[in-house]
XYZ file of C-alpha atoms in Angstrom:
701
model
C -11.028 14.109 -43.246
C -8.644 12.229 -45.517
C -6.379 9.392 -44.438
C -3.323 11.563 -44.926
C -4.728 14.359 -42.775
C -5.552 11.907 -39.980
C -2.063 10.436 -40.219
C -0.318 13.800 -39.903
C -2.700 14.930 -37.141
C -1.667 11.839 -35.167
C 1.944 12.945 -35.551
C 1.004 16.526 -34.619
C -0.576 15.552 -31.290
C 2.170 13.042 -30.486
C 4.920 15.649 -30.943
C 2.854 18.340 -29.254
C 2.732 16.161 -26.138
C 6.465 15.427 -26.449
C 7.247 19.152 -26.833
C 5.195 20.134 -23.791
C 6.773 17.406 -21.666
C 10.314 18.315 -22.715
C 9.730 22.047 -22.285
C 8.401 21.626 -18.748
C 11.287 19.302 -17.855
C 14.093 21.291 -19.522
C 16.759 22.668 -17.131
C 18.807 24.863 -19.508
C 21.353 22.513 -21.100
C 22.241 23.176 -24.758
C 21.584 19.588 -25.880
C 18.227 19.592 -24.161
C 17.385 22.909 -25.812
C 18.019 21.480 -29.284
C 15.892 18.431 -28.473
C 13.014 20.699 -27.399
C 13.450 22.793 -30.556
C 13.509 19.724 -32.809
C 10.321 18.456 -31.167
C 8.544 21.794 -31.699
C 9.685 21.996 -35.330
C 8.417 18.448 -35.950
C 5.085 19.433 -34.381
C 4.850 22.386 -36.774
C 5.884 20.140 -39.706
C 3.063 17.679 -38.912
C 0.555 20.517 -38.577
C 1.543 22.132 -41.902
C 1.290 18.830 -43.785
C -2.082 18.034 -42.140
C -3.426 21.435 -43.250
C -2.005 20.893 -46.705
C -3.767 17.517 -46.999
C -7.102 19.099 -46.087
C -7.022 22.539 -47.756
C -4.044 22.424 -50.184
C -3.267 25.899 -48.897
C 0.519 26.197 -49.079
C 2.682 26.516 -52.228
C 4.936 23.575 -53.022
C 8.058 25.569 -52.132
C 6.726 26.215 -48.589
C 5.914 22.526 -48.045
C 9.368 21.450 -49.241
C 11.022 24.144 -47.103
C 9.216 22.912 -43.992
C 10.319 19.392 -44.894
C 13.950 20.501 -45.137
C 13.812 22.547 -41.894
C 12.508 19.528 -39.971
C 15.419 17.405 -41.233
C 17.885 20.281 -40.646
C 16.960 20.715 -36.961
C 17.291 17.004 -36.224
C 20.690 16.965 -37.956
C 21.835 19.883 -35.786
C 20.627 18.058 -32.691
C 22.721 15.069 -33.755
C 25.749 17.303 -34.258
C 25.375 18.647 -30.693
C 25.537 15.092 -29.403
C 29.088 14.731 -30.757
C 30.452 17.412 -28.368
C 30.544 15.261 -25.214
C 31.985 12.212 -26.970
C 35.471 13.063 -25.744
C 34.274 12.952 -22.148
C 32.497 9.703 -22.912
C 35.765 8.048 -23.950
C 35.648 8.329 -27.758
C 38.613 9.550 -29.836
C 36.904 12.731 -30.930
C 36.705 16.426 -30.031
C 34.699 19.516 -30.722
C 36.336 19.849 -34.174
C 34.216 16.926 -35.364
C 31.086 18.710 -34.260
C 32.116 21.906 -36.100
C 32.847 20.003 -39.314
C 29.482 18.252 -39.119
C 27.705 21.561 -38.487
C 29.353 23.202 -41.484
C 28.558 20.258 -43.728
C 24.917 20.246 -42.590
C 24.601 24.035 -43.067
C 26.054 23.791 -46.570
C 23.874 20.872 -47.666
C 20.675 22.311 -46.237
C 21.383 25.812 -47.569
C 21.966 24.493 -51.063
C 18.766 22.391 -50.850
C 16.580 25.311 -49.683
C 17.899 27.619 -52.355
C 17.326 25.015 -55.031
C 13.727 24.391 -53.867
C 12.846 28.064 -54.389
C 14.664 28.578 -57.711
C 14.072 25.149 -59.276
C 10.740 26.045 -60.969
C 12.422 28.780 -62.978
C 15.505 26.717 -63.755
C 13.431 23.740 -64.909
C 11.300 26.031 -67.101
C 14.190 27.832 -68.828
C 16.791 25.044 -68.834
C 14.808 21.779 -69.018
C 17.678 19.873 -70.512
C 19.972 20.675 -67.561
C 17.735 20.983 -64.482
C 15.184 18.241 -63.730
C 12.917 17.407 -60.721
C 15.213 14.509 -59.963
C 17.823 16.983 -58.677
C 15.567 18.025 -55.786
C 14.877 14.397 -54.886
C 18.614 13.743 -54.885
C 18.994 16.527 -52.313
C 16.408 14.919 -49.983
C 18.080 11.537 -50.417
C 21.426 13.145 -49.548
C 20.058 14.769 -46.329
C 18.515 11.453 -45.227
C 21.801 9.705 -45.974
C 23.727 12.275 -43.896
C 21.345 11.626 -41.020
C 21.852 7.858 -41.229
C 25.638 8.268 -41.288
C 25.575 10.571 -38.244
C 23.371 8.160 -36.287
C 25.632 5.236 -37.148
C 28.798 7.153 -36.248
C 27.359 8.433 -32.983
C 26.314 4.952 -31.878
C 29.615 3.421 -32.996
C 31.861 6.009 -31.283
C 30.179 6.164 -27.906
C 31.496 3.948 -25.110
C 30.005 0.455 -25.101
C 28.823 0.675 -21.502
C 26.926 3.902 -22.328
C 25.132 2.655 -25.422
C 22.093 1.609 -23.421
C 21.464 5.321 -22.792
C 21.190 6.304 -26.456
C 20.068 3.156 -28.256
C 16.388 4.194 -28.322
C 17.340 7.647 -29.597
C 19.375 6.025 -32.371
C 16.471 3.708 -33.186
C 14.100 6.683 -33.458
C 16.357 8.943 -35.549
C 17.608 6.026 -37.628
C 14.020 5.023 -38.345
C 13.100 8.588 -39.269
C 15.999 9.037 -41.721
C 15.687 5.502 -43.085
C 12.007 6.117 -43.896
C 12.886 9.376 -45.657
C 15.697 7.656 -47.536
C 13.345 4.937 -48.747
C 10.601 7.444 -49.627
C 12.837 9.679 -51.750
C 14.865 6.786 -53.249
C 11.599 5.244 -54.432
C 10.521 8.616 -55.833
C 13.871 9.032 -57.571
C 13.555 5.570 -59.098
C 9.958 5.925 -60.359
C 10.072 9.713 -60.964
C 7.128 10.285 -58.618
C 6.462 10.180 -54.867
C 4.548 7.129 -53.724
C 1.300 8.559 -52.254
C 0.907 5.711 -49.728
C 4.404 6.230 -48.355
C 3.829 9.992 -48.171
C 0.475 9.690 -46.344
C 1.805 7.126 -43.842
C 4.682 9.363 -42.700
C 2.591 11.160 -40.070
C 1.454 7.945 -38.383
C 4.976 6.494 -38.590
C 6.443 9.612 -36.979
C 3.838 9.368 -34.186
C 5.460 6.086 -33.105
C 8.779 7.775 -32.280
C 8.041 10.179 -29.320
C 8.021 7.367 -26.684
C 11.574 6.483 -27.741
C 12.668 10.119 -27.386
C 11.091 10.279 -23.914
C 12.929 7.169 -22.723
C 16.201 8.507 -24.128
C 15.747 11.852 -22.373
C 15.031 10.068 -19.097
C 18.202 7.965 -19.515
C 20.434 10.972 -20.243
C 20.265 13.408 -17.318
C 23.262 15.308 -18.731
C 20.853 16.723 -21.353
C 19.141 18.478 -18.382
C 15.769 17.169 -19.480
C 14.361 15.759 -16.269
C 11.749 13.416 -17.715
C 10.130 10.840 -15.447
C 8.442 7.868 -17.085
C 6.049 5.986 -14.844
C 6.694 2.261 -14.812
C 2.980 1.601 -14.593
C 2.341 3.714 -17.687
C 5.117 1.929 -19.583
C 3.891 -1.493 -18.463
C 0.266 -0.882 -19.378
C 1.199 0.922 -22.590
C 3.382 -2.013 -23.600
C 0.512 -4.367 -22.785
C -1.924 -2.362 -24.910
C 0.591 -2.043 -27.745
C 1.325 -5.757 -27.684
C -2.390 -6.564 -27.618
C -2.994 -4.211 -30.533
C -0.211 -5.740 -32.634
C -1.438 -9.235 -31.777
C -5.023 -8.407 -32.777
C -3.820 -6.764 -35.993
C -1.848 -9.870 -36.958
C -4.733 -12.148 -36.070
C -7.195 -10.026 -38.051
C -4.854 -10.155 -41.047
C -4.552 -13.923 -40.755
C -8.325 -14.227 -40.426
C -8.835 -12.096 -43.532
C -6.653 -14.385 -45.625
C -8.351 -17.462 -44.202
C -11.696 -16.043 -45.302
C -10.421 -15.296 -48.842
C -8.542 -18.544 -49.475
C -10.540 -20.908 -47.286
C -13.149 -21.813 -49.868
C -16.608 -22.681 -48.586
C -15.143 -23.155 -45.085
C -13.522 -19.715 -45.191
C -16.109 -17.798 -43.127
C -16.486 -20.558 -40.523
C -12.733 -21.013 -40.259
C -12.293 -17.241 -39.865
C -14.786 -17.114 -36.959
C -13.216 -20.115 -35.216
C -9.723 -18.686 -35.718
C -10.631 -15.217 -34.370
C -12.443 -16.643 -31.310
C -9.412 -18.805 -30.578
C -7.149 -15.777 -31.003
C -9.211 -13.764 -28.514
C -9.131 -16.624 -25.996
C -5.365 -16.910 -26.382
C -4.999 -13.139 -25.882
C -7.093 -13.307 -22.704
C -4.943 -16.143 -21.368
C -1.764 -14.180 -22.102
C -3.077 -10.973 -20.492
C -4.128 -12.780 -17.318
C -1.052 -14.977 -17.128
C 1.014 -14.128 -14.063
C 4.141 -15.535 -15.681
C 3.634 -13.493 -18.852
C 3.040 -10.294 -16.900
C 6.113 -10.992 -14.774
C 8.279 -11.521 -17.864
C 6.986 -8.285 -19.391
C 7.646 -6.325 -16.212
C 11.198 -7.650 -15.899
C 11.896 -6.989 -19.593
C 10.698 -3.381 -19.332
C 12.678 -2.781 -16.133
C 15.864 -4.104 -17.738
C 15.559 -2.213 -21.000
C 13.729 1.028 -20.243
C 14.928 2.152 -16.792
C 18.151 2.900 -14.943
C 17.098 0.783 -11.967
C 15.128 -2.414 -11.734
C 12.639 -0.928 -9.255
C 10.680 2.252 -8.795
C 11.502 2.452 -5.103
C 8.761 4.925 -4.228
C 6.075 2.723 -5.762
C 7.692 -0.428 -4.388
C 7.889 0.940 -0.849
C 4.276 2.139 -0.931
C 3.163 -1.248 -2.283
C 4.926 -3.146 0.502
C 3.578 -0.852 3.227
C 0.058 -1.060 1.789
C 0.200 -4.842 1.652
C 1.586 -5.207 5.183
C -1.014 -2.856 6.672
C -4.003 -4.130 4.663
C -5.978 -5.824 7.423
C -9.038 -5.982 5.187
C -7.422 -8.302 2.645
C -8.524 -11.412 4.521
C -4.916 -12.554 4.934
C -3.076 -12.795 8.224
C -0.034 -10.538 8.701
C 2.329 -13.487 8.203
C 0.712 -14.307 4.845
C 0.830 -10.637 3.831
C 4.583 -10.629 4.561
C 5.085 -13.603 2.215
C 3.025 -11.921 -0.523
C 4.681 -8.487 -0.146
C 8.262 -9.766 -0.335
C 7.396 -12.396 -2.922
C 5.874 -9.852 -5.317
C 9.113 -7.853 -5.236
C 10.947 -10.773 -6.894
C 7.976 -12.405 -8.712
C 7.934 -15.364 -6.299
C 4.455 -16.966 -6.171
C 4.671 -18.739 -2.786
C 6.637 -19.082 0.421
C 6.849 -20.188 4.047
C 7.450 -18.075 7.162
C 9.023 -19.264 10.413
C 9.167 -17.067 13.539
C 11.692 -17.388 16.357
C 10.279 -18.508 19.700
C 11.709 -17.868 23.162
C 13.634 -21.164 23.052
C 15.609 -19.965 20.013
C 13.985 -22.288 17.476
C 12.157 -21.056 14.388
C 8.557 -22.276 14.419
C 6.265 -22.445 11.381
C 3.843 -19.507 11.397
C 2.313 -19.341 7.902
C 2.597 -20.367 4.259
C 1.161 -18.954 1.055
C 0.668 -20.563 -2.338
C 2.125 -24.026 -2.873
C 5.682 -24.030 -1.505
C 5.966 -27.857 -1.482
C 7.390 -27.760 2.029
C 5.975 -28.684 5.429
C 8.618 -28.122 8.090
C 7.063 -27.245 11.468
C 10.349 -26.281 13.142
C 13.812 -25.115 12.070
C 16.607 -25.609 14.580
C 17.993 -22.254 15.725
C 21.489 -23.766 15.660
C 21.276 -24.886 12.020
C 24.418 -23.992 10.053
C 22.508 -21.929 7.468
C 20.633 -20.041 10.199
C 23.898 -19.226 11.986
C 25.453 -18.121 8.686
C 22.573 -15.720 7.972
C 22.776 -14.313 11.510
C 26.537 -13.786 11.360
C 26.661 -12.373 7.819
C 23.214 -10.740 7.722
C 22.926 -12.233 4.269
C 20.194 -13.626 2.050
C 20.848 -17.200 0.936
C 20.275 -17.909 -2.748
C 19.906 -21.699 -2.777
C 20.754 -22.304 -6.477
C 23.756 -19.988 -6.076
C 24.834 -21.971 -3.012
C 25.187 -25.023 -5.257
C 26.945 -23.283 -8.152
C 29.129 -20.950 -6.027
C 29.809 -22.734 -2.709
C 32.851 -20.527 -2.052
C 30.517 -17.534 -1.604
C 28.816 -19.341 1.296
C 31.874 -20.647 3.166
C 31.307 -24.125 1.756
C 27.798 -24.495 3.206
C 25.628 -27.232 1.768
C 21.941 -27.060 1.012
C 20.051 -27.755 4.286
C 18.636 -31.258 4.597
C 15.258 -29.949 5.751
C 14.882 -28.228 2.353
C 15.351 -31.432 0.342
C 11.572 -31.978 -0.187
C 11.244 -28.474 -1.698
C 12.647 -28.667 -5.214
C 11.375 -25.159 -5.989
C 13.012 -23.476 -2.965
C 14.897 -20.359 -4.086
C 15.669 -17.791 -1.361
C 16.058 -17.842 2.417
C 15.400 -14.294 3.612
C 16.205 -13.566 7.293
C 13.966 -11.069 9.097
C 16.147 -8.831 11.267
C 14.535 -6.492 13.739
C 17.880 -5.410 15.195
C 21.471 -6.004 14.150
C 22.185 -9.761 14.180
C 18.913 -10.428 15.983
C 16.940 -12.595 13.569
C 13.269 -12.689 14.491
C 12.070 -14.810 11.582
C 12.963 -16.659 8.391
C 11.182 -16.470 5.050
C 11.510 -19.056 2.281
C 10.558 -17.906 -1.233
C 10.069 -20.281 -4.154
C 11.439 -19.864 -7.674
C 10.121 -16.775 -9.529
C 7.732 -16.869 -12.450
C 10.430 -15.405 -14.686
C 14.231 -15.332 -14.354
C 15.387 -12.487 -12.082
C 18.804 -10.874 -12.456
C 20.279 -11.529 -8.991
C 22.302 -8.433 -8.108
C 22.866 -5.860 -5.374
C 19.612 -4.059 -6.185
C 17.428 -7.103 -5.552
C 19.403 -8.003 -2.420
C 19.138 -4.499 -0.941
C 15.410 -4.298 -1.640
C 14.804 -7.640 0.071
C 16.989 -6.677 3.043
C 15.181 -3.389 3.564
C 11.745 -4.925 3.043
C 12.514 -7.784 5.423
C 13.435 -5.326 8.188
C 10.123 -3.534 7.680
C 8.289 -6.878 7.760
C 10.138 -7.838 10.958
C 9.012 -4.608 12.642
C 5.395 -5.277 11.639
C 5.711 -8.823 12.959
C 7.165 -7.570 16.265
C 4.298 -5.082 16.645
C 1.785 -7.826 15.908
C 3.300 -10.140 18.520
C 3.484 -7.290 21.044
C -0.172 -6.506 20.370
C -1.152 -10.115 20.949
C 0.835 -10.256 24.181
C -0.761 -6.997 25.320
C -4.248 -8.304 24.504
C -3.584 -11.464 26.524
C -2.229 -9.375 29.393
C -5.342 -7.220 29.301
C -7.543 -10.293 29.374
C -5.709 -11.569 32.431
C -5.843 -8.095 33.946
C -9.594 -7.930 33.432
C -10.021 -11.417 34.851
C -7.892 -10.546 37.882
C -9.757 -7.283 38.432
C -13.108 -9.061 38.253
C -11.809 -11.688 40.642
C -10.828 -8.941 43.101
C -14.297 -7.410 42.872
C -15.942 -10.791 43.391
C -13.704 -11.530 46.387
C -14.778 -8.182 47.826
C -18.443 -9.171 47.443
C -17.729 -12.601 48.910
C -16.178 -10.890 51.930
C -19.447 -9.101 52.570
C -21.418 -12.318 52.125
C -19.099 -14.125 54.517
C -19.644 -11.350 57.060
C -23.424 -11.770 56.780
C -23.257 -15.563 57.100
C -20.819 -15.266 60.004
C -23.306 -13.050 61.829
C -26.014 -15.661 61.261
C -23.736 -18.404 62.578
C -22.818 -16.405 65.721
C -26.468 -15.736 66.572
C -27.736 -19.203 65.654
C -26.742 -20.853 68.945
C -28.562 -18.232 70.961
C -31.678 -17.752 68.749
C -32.064 -21.078 66.974
C -35.387 -21.716 68.761
C -36.790 -18.372 67.574
C -38.955 -18.972 64.466
C -38.519 -15.381 63.246
C -34.729 -15.680 63.512
C -34.788 -18.913 61.551
C -36.865 -17.339 58.801
C -34.468 -14.397 58.582
C -31.470 -16.754 58.664
C -32.861 -18.904 55.830
C -33.663 -15.755 53.856
C -30.110 -14.492 54.393
C -28.576 -17.791 53.339
C -30.824 -17.912 50.263
C -29.782 -14.373 49.330
C -26.102 -15.276 49.816
C -26.403 -18.418 47.682
C -28.097 -16.470 44.896
C -25.500 -13.732 45.068
C -22.604 -16.212 44.972
C -24.166 -18.022 41.993
C -24.413 -14.760 40.084
C -20.839 -13.856 40.994
C -19.636 -17.224 39.737
C -21.509 -16.646 36.481
C -19.799 -13.276 36.069
C -16.416 -14.877 36.674
C -17.070 -17.505 33.998
C -18.213 -14.877 31.478
C -15.201 -12.633 32.292
C -17.319 -9.502 32.501
C -20.751 -8.030 32.756
C -21.417 -6.705 29.271
C -22.883 -10.053 28.129
C -25.720 -9.865 30.711
C -26.658 -6.182 30.492
C -30.373 -5.427 30.139
C -32.901 -2.687 30.829
C -33.845 -2.537 34.535
C -36.034 -0.379 36.755
C -33.631 1.734 38.798
C -36.100 2.443 41.572
C -36.888 -1.219 42.131
C -33.177 -2.026 42.242
C -32.463 0.703 44.827
C -35.319 -0.544 47.023
C -33.947 -4.084 46.808
C -30.501 -2.875 47.909
C -32.005 -0.880 50.795
C -33.887 -3.952 51.957
C -30.663 -5.980 52.034
C -28.877 -3.242 54.046
C -31.476 -3.097 56.843
C -29.502 -5.747 58.713
C -26.887 -3.108 59.633
C -27.488 0.036 61.648
C -28.239 2.768 60.949
C -31.082 1.694 58.684
C -31.047 3.884 55.562
C -33.989 6.189 54.771
C -34.924 7.235 51.257
C -36.822 9.653 49.017
C -37.763 7.797 45.810
C -38.619 9.298 42.446
C -42.296 8.710 41.774
C -41.980 7.780 38.080
C -40.228 4.703 36.743
C -36.614 5.287 35.647
C -35.112 2.778 33.235
C -31.374 2.180 32.807
C -29.347 -0.405 30.879
C -26.862 -2.237 33.088
C -25.924 -5.527 34.680
C -28.299 -5.854 37.603
C -25.846 -7.474 40.010
C -22.936 -5.153 39.210
C -25.057 -2.013 39.593
C -26.618 -3.324 42.817
C -23.148 -4.154 44.121
C -22.012 -0.576 43.365
C -24.884 0.899 45.364
C -24.360 -1.622 48.150
C -20.653 -0.775 48.516
C -21.324 2.936 48.931
C -24.294 2.435 51.285
C -22.267 0.051 53.456
C -19.390 2.557 53.588
C -21.872 5.264 54.580
C -23.267 3.050 57.371
C -19.761 2.307 58.634
C -18.861 5.998 58.602
C -22.088 7.176 60.306
C -21.993 4.590 63.100
C -24.971 2.930 64.789
C -26.392 6.252 65.991
C -25.811 8.130 62.734
C -27.972 8.753 59.684
C -27.858 7.508 56.095
C -30.256 8.988 53.551
C -30.796 8.055 49.874
C -32.397 10.336 47.281
C -33.313 9.420 43.707
C -34.183 12.024 41.060
C -33.638 13.137 37.473
C -30.700 15.489 36.910
C -30.677 18.516 34.582
C -28.527 16.580 32.110
C -31.227 13.929 31.665
C -29.367 11.298 33.696
C -30.752 9.421 36.675
C -29.233 10.689 39.921
C -28.912 8.532 43.047
C -27.473 10.391 46.059
C -26.240 8.637 49.230
C -25.598 10.976 52.159
C -24.354 10.244 55.673
C -23.506 12.406 58.679
C -20.314 10.564 59.519
C -16.799 11.818 60.082
C -16.321 12.897 56.474
C -13.161 13.108 54.349
C -10.802 15.906 53.441
C -10.082 16.973 49.847
C -6.649 15.389 49.751
C -8.017 12.000 50.779
C -10.776 12.190 48.158
C -8.334 13.224 45.462
C -5.477 10.816 46.189
C -6.776 7.786 48.079
C -10.571 7.302 47.958
C -10.755 5.769 44.483
C -7.318 4.182 44.495
C -7.583 0.364 44.540
C -6.338 -1.509 47.606
C -6.243 1.712 49.685
C -8.434 1.255 52.804
C -9.041 2.854 56.208
C -10.685 -0.270 57.637
C -7.529 -2.149 58.515
C -7.579 -5.901 57.931
C -11.374 -5.935 57.502
C -11.301 -3.937 54.272
C -9.865 -4.497 50.778
C -9.990 -0.940 49.432
C -11.694 -1.693 46.104
C -15.389 -1.028 46.853
C -15.397 2.660 45.890
C -13.001 2.029 42.998
C -15.166 -0.788 41.625
C -18.319 1.318 41.918
C -16.859 4.311 40.068
C -15.270 2.197 37.307
C -18.499 0.360 36.617
C -20.610 3.525 36.546
C -18.124 5.064 34.131
C -18.353 1.966 31.918
C -22.096 2.709 31.622
C -21.353 6.266 30.479
C -22.111 7.811 33.851
C -20.099 9.216 36.736
C -19.694 8.790 40.490
C -18.740 11.995 42.341
C -18.281 12.785 46.007
C -18.373 15.886 48.200
C -17.530 15.844 51.902
C -17.164 18.146 54.866
C -14.840 16.694 57.549
C -16.764 16.032 60.760
C -20.164 16.828 59.181
C -21.275 14.842 56.170
C -20.378 12.957 52.963
C -22.443 12.862 49.763
C -21.903 10.283 46.976
C -23.738 11.105 43.716
C -24.386 8.479 41.005
C -25.193 9.819 37.512
C -26.456 7.076 35.189
C -27.727 7.350 31.560
C -31.411 6.495 31.263
C -33.424 4.629 28.635
C -36.423 6.525 27.255
C -39.822 5.370 28.540
C -41.120 5.584 24.956
C -38.729 2.867 23.853
C -41.012 -0.137 23.398
C -38.100 -2.532 23.227
C -36.817 -1.352 26.600
C -40.271 -1.661 28.147
C -40.676 -5.151 26.714
C -37.318 -6.146 28.222
C -38.456 -4.862 31.626
C -41.804 -6.619 31.376
C -40.205 -9.899 30.315
C -37.762 -9.633 33.243
């Protein structure tokens, strides 16, 4: 493939993309239709010339006709742009457009006719008709295009020129290149082959300018959206490419004219150029300047609000970033205005603003800001963001406020952004330092910061509420554990009280003394374990694999002191469960004691242990006491601090037992027949006997 073919193929694909984009986005307006048509014609023009460079297939008259049609369509598009000039404020009307159209039709028609008849005229009348006449026609069409572009730009309102300046650059460049090409050919009586071959690549540079112009002119009904990220990265790549091209050119000349040091100097120069490029690409200040420049010159608004809003939400909710929420707030709002650092203060219950976090190097260490400070009151009353440099240059805009004294150490302080959760209810204050690049301070920046600060304030309020809730839950858990421990202490006190009451009468009985010492030893051990639980604020830290049968037998042994003495049917094989030994024993003991109280001294309490069909260990405690009705079981049995024992009960034994069994993944259920019996059923997940680790834990215990 020749260089010329590659050049025109580049133009073909560039305009093919432009044509597809414009066609999909077109909404029926006449101006937009002509832009789409001009793009398609230019695509065809590039394709014809690429084929011609490869195969030399078309006659010269066809190639020149395609050339003229491409120019003709763009001239008609320009003429359509003159129609709305009256509405835009220029002293013109549709008559101008009609005159331009007629002039373009006449010039193009004459040129096309001459292209087809010129071979015969030049053959039969060589003294009158020469090839220079055709070149003069192309020069004239290019000149008409340049005049139309200049007049269109000159006659449009000044405040609207930003909409069409890139279009004028593109069309002006196109016609100027043609003017130079054909003027050079007219001067030297031949077309410069280098200029002709480069046209395709040069034309491929223009579609981005047409896209931006279409996006800036919605009245064309071409709804083109240009992604800011694409523009930013494309500009970065284009700038890097131009930079590398210039550096390569400089290196080439160093090699040629550098003498014996030429090659070495070229290598050193190119390595230095690459290092400089890397520094520029990774420079935060350079990237910020590029982003601001593109936003000012390529878009209607300074921000892509969809992308900006998603970025802020993502940053605020990114708990995996390693930054605290307060630091994420500084980063999120700072990135919106290219500020590299900041400080956040949060209002406490006493009304003062207390330092919560800082990010970067804000050059400020103020632990507390008085809630009655004049600037703070101003921001609360006006709901306004304070621009500190503007406060100095325009004091009348801030009711004559002076720069706060507590900001004197921070020479780079720029903005004070209040965080409002509700109207005139400031929950925090954010200080942002000077941006990496100058920011145009206007309503758009202010509104973005106001909206973002409200979102940040809501996140901060949720975070504080979550912390308060977590602390409340910790206290709730501690209080609940304390209630359970007090309940167990009540039972221990009852046992020790019984020993004390019988000591005076049986203190000379050796068997009584042995039982009394054993009871006291059991009570001391139980109280020590309860104290350990209270210190650890829960039981999960001391869970281990235990033998359920051995634990049930231990509980039954401790309950023999009260009548009726429980009987039991034990499962013959060992059943292993993972639990806190004292908490699980306490659960069994509560239910067995309740069963003994309900059955009375002459009643019966029976315990059965087996494996259920679900694979859980089942421990059933049955008594023949007075029983309970369904309403009591449903509404009062497992409700804390509900008791039928008067002042001797606390009403948390059954509740504690069920809650702990549920925490193990099991369940405590009850069935009862009033006046006949009550059956409590424990269902507890088991640990497999084949689990060597579990068996080792049991053996070590």
